[in-house]
mmCIF file of C-alpha atoms in Angstrom:
data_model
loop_
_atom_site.group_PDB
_atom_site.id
_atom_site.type_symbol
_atom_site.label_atom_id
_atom_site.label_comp_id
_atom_site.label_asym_id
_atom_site.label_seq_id
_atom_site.Cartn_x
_atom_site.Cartn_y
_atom_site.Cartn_z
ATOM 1 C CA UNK G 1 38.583 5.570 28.961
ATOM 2 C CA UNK G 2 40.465 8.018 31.207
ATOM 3 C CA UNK G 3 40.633 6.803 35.442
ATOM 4 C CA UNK G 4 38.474 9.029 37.016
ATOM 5 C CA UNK G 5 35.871 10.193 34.022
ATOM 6 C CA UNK G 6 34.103 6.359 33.898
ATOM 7 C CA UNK G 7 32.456 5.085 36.873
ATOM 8 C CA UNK G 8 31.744 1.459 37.572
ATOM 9 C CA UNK G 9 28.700 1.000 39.935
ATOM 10 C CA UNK G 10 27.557 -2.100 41.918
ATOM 11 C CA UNK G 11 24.891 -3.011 44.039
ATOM 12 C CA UNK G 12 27.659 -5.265 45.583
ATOM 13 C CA UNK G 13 31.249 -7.291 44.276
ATOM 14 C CA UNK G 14 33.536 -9.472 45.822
ATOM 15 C CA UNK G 15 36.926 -9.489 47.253
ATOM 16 C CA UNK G 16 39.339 -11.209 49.193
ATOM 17 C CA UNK G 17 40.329 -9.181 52.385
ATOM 18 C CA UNK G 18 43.069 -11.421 53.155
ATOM 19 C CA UNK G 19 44.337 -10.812 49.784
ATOM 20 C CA UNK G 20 45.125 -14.670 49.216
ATOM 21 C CA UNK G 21 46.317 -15.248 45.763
ATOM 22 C CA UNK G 22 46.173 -11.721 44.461
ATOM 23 C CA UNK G 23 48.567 -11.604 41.606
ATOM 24 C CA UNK G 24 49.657 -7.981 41.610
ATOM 25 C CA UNK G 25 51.043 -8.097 38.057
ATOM 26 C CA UNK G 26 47.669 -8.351 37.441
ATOM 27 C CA UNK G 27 45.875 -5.757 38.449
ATOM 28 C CA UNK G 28 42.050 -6.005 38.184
ATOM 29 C CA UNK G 29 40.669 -2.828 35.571
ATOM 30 C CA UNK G 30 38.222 -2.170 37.703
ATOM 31 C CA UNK G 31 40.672 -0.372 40.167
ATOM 32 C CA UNK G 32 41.350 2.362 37.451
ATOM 33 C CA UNK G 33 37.830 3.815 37.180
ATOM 34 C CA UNK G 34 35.711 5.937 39.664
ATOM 35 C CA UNK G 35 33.438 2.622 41.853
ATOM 36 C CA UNK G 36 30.673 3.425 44.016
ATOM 37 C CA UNK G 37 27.913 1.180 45.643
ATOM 38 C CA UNK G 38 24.375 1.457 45.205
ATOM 39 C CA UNK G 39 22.066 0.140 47.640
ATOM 40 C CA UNK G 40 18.555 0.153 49.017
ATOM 41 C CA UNK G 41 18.686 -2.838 51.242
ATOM 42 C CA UNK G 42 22.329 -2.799 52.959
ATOM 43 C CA UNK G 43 22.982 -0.145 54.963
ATOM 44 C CA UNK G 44 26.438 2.211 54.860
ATOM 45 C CA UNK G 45 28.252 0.548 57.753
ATOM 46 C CA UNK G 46 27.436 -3.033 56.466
ATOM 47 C CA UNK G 47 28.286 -1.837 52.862
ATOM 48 C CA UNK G 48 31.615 0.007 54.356
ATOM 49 C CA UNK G 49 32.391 -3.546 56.234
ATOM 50 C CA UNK G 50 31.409 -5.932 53.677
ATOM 51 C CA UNK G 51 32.709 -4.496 50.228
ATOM 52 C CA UNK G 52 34.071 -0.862 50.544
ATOM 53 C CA UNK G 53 36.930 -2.007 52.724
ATOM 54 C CA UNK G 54 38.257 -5.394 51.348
ATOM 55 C CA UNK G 55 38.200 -3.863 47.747
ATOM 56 C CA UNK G 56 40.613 -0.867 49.460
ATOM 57 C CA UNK G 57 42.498 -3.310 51.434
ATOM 58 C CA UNK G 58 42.944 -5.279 47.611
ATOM 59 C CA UNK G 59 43.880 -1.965 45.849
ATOM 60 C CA UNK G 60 46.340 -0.874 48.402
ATOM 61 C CA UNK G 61 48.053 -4.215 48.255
ATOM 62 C CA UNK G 62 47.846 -4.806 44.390
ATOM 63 C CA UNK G 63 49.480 -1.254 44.335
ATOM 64 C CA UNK G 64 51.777 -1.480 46.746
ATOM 65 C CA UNK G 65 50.270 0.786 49.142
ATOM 66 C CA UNK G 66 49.451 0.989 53.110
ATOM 67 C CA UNK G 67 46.692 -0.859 53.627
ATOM 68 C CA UNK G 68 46.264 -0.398 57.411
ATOM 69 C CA UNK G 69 42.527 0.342 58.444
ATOM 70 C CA UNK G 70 43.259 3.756 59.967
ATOM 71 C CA UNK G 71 44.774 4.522 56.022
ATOM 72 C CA UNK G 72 41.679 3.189 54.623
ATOM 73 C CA UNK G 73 39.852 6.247 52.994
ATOM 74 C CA UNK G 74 35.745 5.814 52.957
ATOM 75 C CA UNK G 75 35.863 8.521 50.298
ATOM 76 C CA UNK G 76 37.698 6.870 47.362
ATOM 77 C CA UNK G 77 34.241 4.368 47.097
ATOM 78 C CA UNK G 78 31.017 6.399 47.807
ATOM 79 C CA UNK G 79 28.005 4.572 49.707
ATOM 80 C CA UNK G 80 24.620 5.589 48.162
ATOM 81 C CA UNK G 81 22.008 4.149 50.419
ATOM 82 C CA UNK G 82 19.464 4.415 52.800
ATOM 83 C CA UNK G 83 20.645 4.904 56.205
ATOM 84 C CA UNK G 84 19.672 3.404 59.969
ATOM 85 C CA UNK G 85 20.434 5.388 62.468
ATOM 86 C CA UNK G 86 20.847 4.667 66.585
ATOM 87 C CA UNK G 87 17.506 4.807 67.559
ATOM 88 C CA UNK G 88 16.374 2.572 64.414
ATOM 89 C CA UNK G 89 14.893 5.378 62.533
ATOM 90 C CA UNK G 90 15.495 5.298 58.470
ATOM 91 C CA UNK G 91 16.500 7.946 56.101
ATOM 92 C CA UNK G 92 15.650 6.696 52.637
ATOM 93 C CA UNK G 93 18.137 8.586 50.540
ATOM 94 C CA UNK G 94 17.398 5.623 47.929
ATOM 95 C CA UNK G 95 13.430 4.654 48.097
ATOM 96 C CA UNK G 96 13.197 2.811 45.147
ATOM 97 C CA UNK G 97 14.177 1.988 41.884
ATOM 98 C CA UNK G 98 13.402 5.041 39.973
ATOM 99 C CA UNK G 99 15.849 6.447 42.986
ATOM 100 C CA UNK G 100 18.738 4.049 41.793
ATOM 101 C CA UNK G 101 17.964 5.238 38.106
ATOM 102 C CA UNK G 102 18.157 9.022 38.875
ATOM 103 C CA UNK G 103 21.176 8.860 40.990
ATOM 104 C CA UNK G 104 22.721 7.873 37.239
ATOM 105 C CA UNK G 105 21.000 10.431 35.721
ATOM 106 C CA UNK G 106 22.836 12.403 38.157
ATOM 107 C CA UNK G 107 26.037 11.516 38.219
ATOM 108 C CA UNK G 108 25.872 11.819 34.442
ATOM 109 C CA UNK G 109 25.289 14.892 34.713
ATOM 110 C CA UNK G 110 27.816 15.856 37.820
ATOM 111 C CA UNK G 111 30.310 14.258 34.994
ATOM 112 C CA UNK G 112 29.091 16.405 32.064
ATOM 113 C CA UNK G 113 30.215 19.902 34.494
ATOM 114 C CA UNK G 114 32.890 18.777 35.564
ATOM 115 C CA UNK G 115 34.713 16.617 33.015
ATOM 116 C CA UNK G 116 35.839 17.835 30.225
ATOM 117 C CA UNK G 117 36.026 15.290 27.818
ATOM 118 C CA UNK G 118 34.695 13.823 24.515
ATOM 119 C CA UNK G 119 33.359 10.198 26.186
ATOM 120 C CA UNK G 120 32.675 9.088 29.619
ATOM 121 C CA UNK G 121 30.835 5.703 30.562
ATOM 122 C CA UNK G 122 28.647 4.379 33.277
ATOM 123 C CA UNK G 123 28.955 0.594 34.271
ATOM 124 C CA UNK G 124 26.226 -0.399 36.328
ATOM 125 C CA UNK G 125 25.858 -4.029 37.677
ATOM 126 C CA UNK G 126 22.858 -4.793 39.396
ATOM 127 C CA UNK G 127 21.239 -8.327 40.133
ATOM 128 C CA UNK G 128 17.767 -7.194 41.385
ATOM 129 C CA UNK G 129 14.187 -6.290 39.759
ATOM 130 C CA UNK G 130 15.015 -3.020 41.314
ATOM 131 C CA UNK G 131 18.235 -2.138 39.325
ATOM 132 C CA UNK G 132 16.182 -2.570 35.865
ATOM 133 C CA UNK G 133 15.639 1.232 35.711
ATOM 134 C CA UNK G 134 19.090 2.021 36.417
ATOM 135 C CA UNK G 135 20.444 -0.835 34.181
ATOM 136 C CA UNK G 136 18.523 0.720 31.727
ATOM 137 C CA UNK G 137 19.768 4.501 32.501
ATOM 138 C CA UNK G 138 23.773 3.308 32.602
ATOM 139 C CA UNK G 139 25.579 3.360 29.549
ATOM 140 C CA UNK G 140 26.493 -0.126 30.083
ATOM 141 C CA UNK G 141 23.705 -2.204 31.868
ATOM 142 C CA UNK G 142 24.899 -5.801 33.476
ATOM 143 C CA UNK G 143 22.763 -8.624 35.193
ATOM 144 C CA UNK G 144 25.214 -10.244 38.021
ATOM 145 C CA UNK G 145 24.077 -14.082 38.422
ATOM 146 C CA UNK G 146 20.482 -15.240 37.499
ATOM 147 C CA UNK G 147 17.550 -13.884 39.083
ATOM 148 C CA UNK G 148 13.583 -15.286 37.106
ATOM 149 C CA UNK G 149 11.981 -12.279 38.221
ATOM 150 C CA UNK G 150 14.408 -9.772 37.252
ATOM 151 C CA UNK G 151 14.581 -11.657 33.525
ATOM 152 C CA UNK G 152 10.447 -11.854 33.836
ATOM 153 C CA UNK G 153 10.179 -8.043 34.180
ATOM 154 C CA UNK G 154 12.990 -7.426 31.497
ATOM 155 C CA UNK G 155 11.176 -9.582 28.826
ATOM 156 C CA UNK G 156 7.818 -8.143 29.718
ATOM 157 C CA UNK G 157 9.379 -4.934 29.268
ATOM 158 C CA UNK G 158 10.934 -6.155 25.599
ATOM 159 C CA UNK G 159 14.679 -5.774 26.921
ATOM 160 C CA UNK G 160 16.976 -8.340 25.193
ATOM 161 C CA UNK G 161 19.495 -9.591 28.004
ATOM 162 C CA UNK G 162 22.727 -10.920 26.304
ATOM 163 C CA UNK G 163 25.771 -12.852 27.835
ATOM 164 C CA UNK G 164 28.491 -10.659 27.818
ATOM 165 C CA UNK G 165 30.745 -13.502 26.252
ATOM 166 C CA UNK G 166 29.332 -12.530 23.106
ATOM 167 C CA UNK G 167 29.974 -8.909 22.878
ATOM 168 C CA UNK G 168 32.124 -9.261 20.175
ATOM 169 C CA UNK G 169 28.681 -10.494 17.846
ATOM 170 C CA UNK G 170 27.039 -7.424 19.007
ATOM 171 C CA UNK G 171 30.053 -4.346 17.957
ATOM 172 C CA UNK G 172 30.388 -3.909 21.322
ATOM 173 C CA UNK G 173 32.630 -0.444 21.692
ATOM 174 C CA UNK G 174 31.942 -0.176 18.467
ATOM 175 C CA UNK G 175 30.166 3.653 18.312
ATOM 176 C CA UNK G 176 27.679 2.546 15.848
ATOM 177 C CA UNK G 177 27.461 -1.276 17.600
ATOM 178 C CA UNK G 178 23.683 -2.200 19.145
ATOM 179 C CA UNK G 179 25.445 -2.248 22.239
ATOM 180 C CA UNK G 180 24.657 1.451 22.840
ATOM 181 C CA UNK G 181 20.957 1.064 22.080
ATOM 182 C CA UNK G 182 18.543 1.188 25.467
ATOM 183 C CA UNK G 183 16.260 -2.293 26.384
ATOM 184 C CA UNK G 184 19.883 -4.112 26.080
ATOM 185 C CA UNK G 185 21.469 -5.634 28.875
ATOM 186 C CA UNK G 186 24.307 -7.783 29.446
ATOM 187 C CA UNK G 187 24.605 -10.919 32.048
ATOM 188 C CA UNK G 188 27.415 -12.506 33.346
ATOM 189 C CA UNK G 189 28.462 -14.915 35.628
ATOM 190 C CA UNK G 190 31.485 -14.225 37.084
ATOM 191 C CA UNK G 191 33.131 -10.272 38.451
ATOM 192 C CA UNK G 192 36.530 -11.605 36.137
ATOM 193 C CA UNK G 193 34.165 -11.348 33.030
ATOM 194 C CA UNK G 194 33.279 -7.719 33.842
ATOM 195 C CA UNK G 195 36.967 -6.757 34.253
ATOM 196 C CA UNK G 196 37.671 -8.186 30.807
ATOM 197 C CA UNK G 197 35.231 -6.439 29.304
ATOM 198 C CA UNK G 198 36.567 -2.439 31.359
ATOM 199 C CA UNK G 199 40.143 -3.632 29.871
ATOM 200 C CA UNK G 200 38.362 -3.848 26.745
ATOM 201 C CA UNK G 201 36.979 -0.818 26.545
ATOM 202 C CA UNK G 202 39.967 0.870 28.006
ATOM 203 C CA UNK G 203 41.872 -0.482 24.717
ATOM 204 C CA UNK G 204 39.541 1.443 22.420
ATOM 205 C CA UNK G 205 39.006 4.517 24.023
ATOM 206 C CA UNK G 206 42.253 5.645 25.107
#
């Protein structure tokens, strides 16, 4: 898994923006891949305020760089989302849910031109009945937290939703491993569970 060629997309994380008990010997995976957020509710400046900047502030601290706000670049984490603008009208650049699923059908294939390589992967995390279609679309789907009518829809639909602890049960990274087959998705608990599981991958695919 080569920085850059994977992408690891969120409909929102977490971070400290003090950067209180960061242990930068132990920098999170998550900071090696290509993140974006993914949004229909929040708009950009919101998004920019409340996760884009804390996780730069994190990155720039973990790796030793400047992490004054004027240093801050918006660009390294793209916003796709609907926008508000002065006079309260909306642009929906994201609609829907069939929106969130074909901006990974896009980027997919944005990363198929430009990259040349034999593997990329898509993270998604999503904790919303609105990310199942993009859950679905990502190479690797994940349920953040537990939602009823997110896990009603998914059964309805016959999608088996599997803690990520147990990975291991299912040949996950495996090429051959069920984990690659659509109507499965992953739930966790915890953002520390996710970045296990990129460190895993990154073990065996580079």
């Amino acid at each position: 898994a080569l920085p850059g060629d994977n992408w690891y997309l969120s409909t929102g994380t977490a971070a400290d923006a003090n950067n209180e008990g960061v242990d930068k010997s132990a920098t999170p995976t998550c900071l090696g891949w290509s993140l974006a957020v993914l949004s229909i509710n929040w708009c950009p400046a919101l998004i920019d305020a409340s996760l884009v900047r804390p996780v730069l502030r994190m990155k720039r601290y973990i790796l030793g760089g400047n992490d004054d706000e004027d240093e801050l670049c918006d660009a390294e984490i793209p916003i796709w989302s609907n926008r508000v603008d002065g006079d309260g009208v909306v642009t929906l650049h994201v609609p829907g849910a069939l929106a969130k699923r074909d901006r990974i059908m896009e980027l997919r294939r944005r990363i198929k031109e430009e990259c040349d390589r034999t593997r990329s992967v898509i993270v998604y995390v999503g904790d919303s009945s609105t990310d199942l279609a993009a859950l679905l679309e990502a190479d690797i789907g994940i349920i953040m937290g537990y939602s009823s009518t997110t896990v009603s829809i998914a059964e309805r639909w016959g999608i088996q939703i599997i803690p990520l602890r147990h990975r291991g049960k299912h040949g996950f990274g495996r090429v051959d491993g069920d984990w690659e087959k659509k109507k499965l998705l992953w739930e966790v608990e915890t953002w520390q569970e996710i970045d296990e599981m990129l460190r895993e991958l990154d073990e065996h695919w580079t």
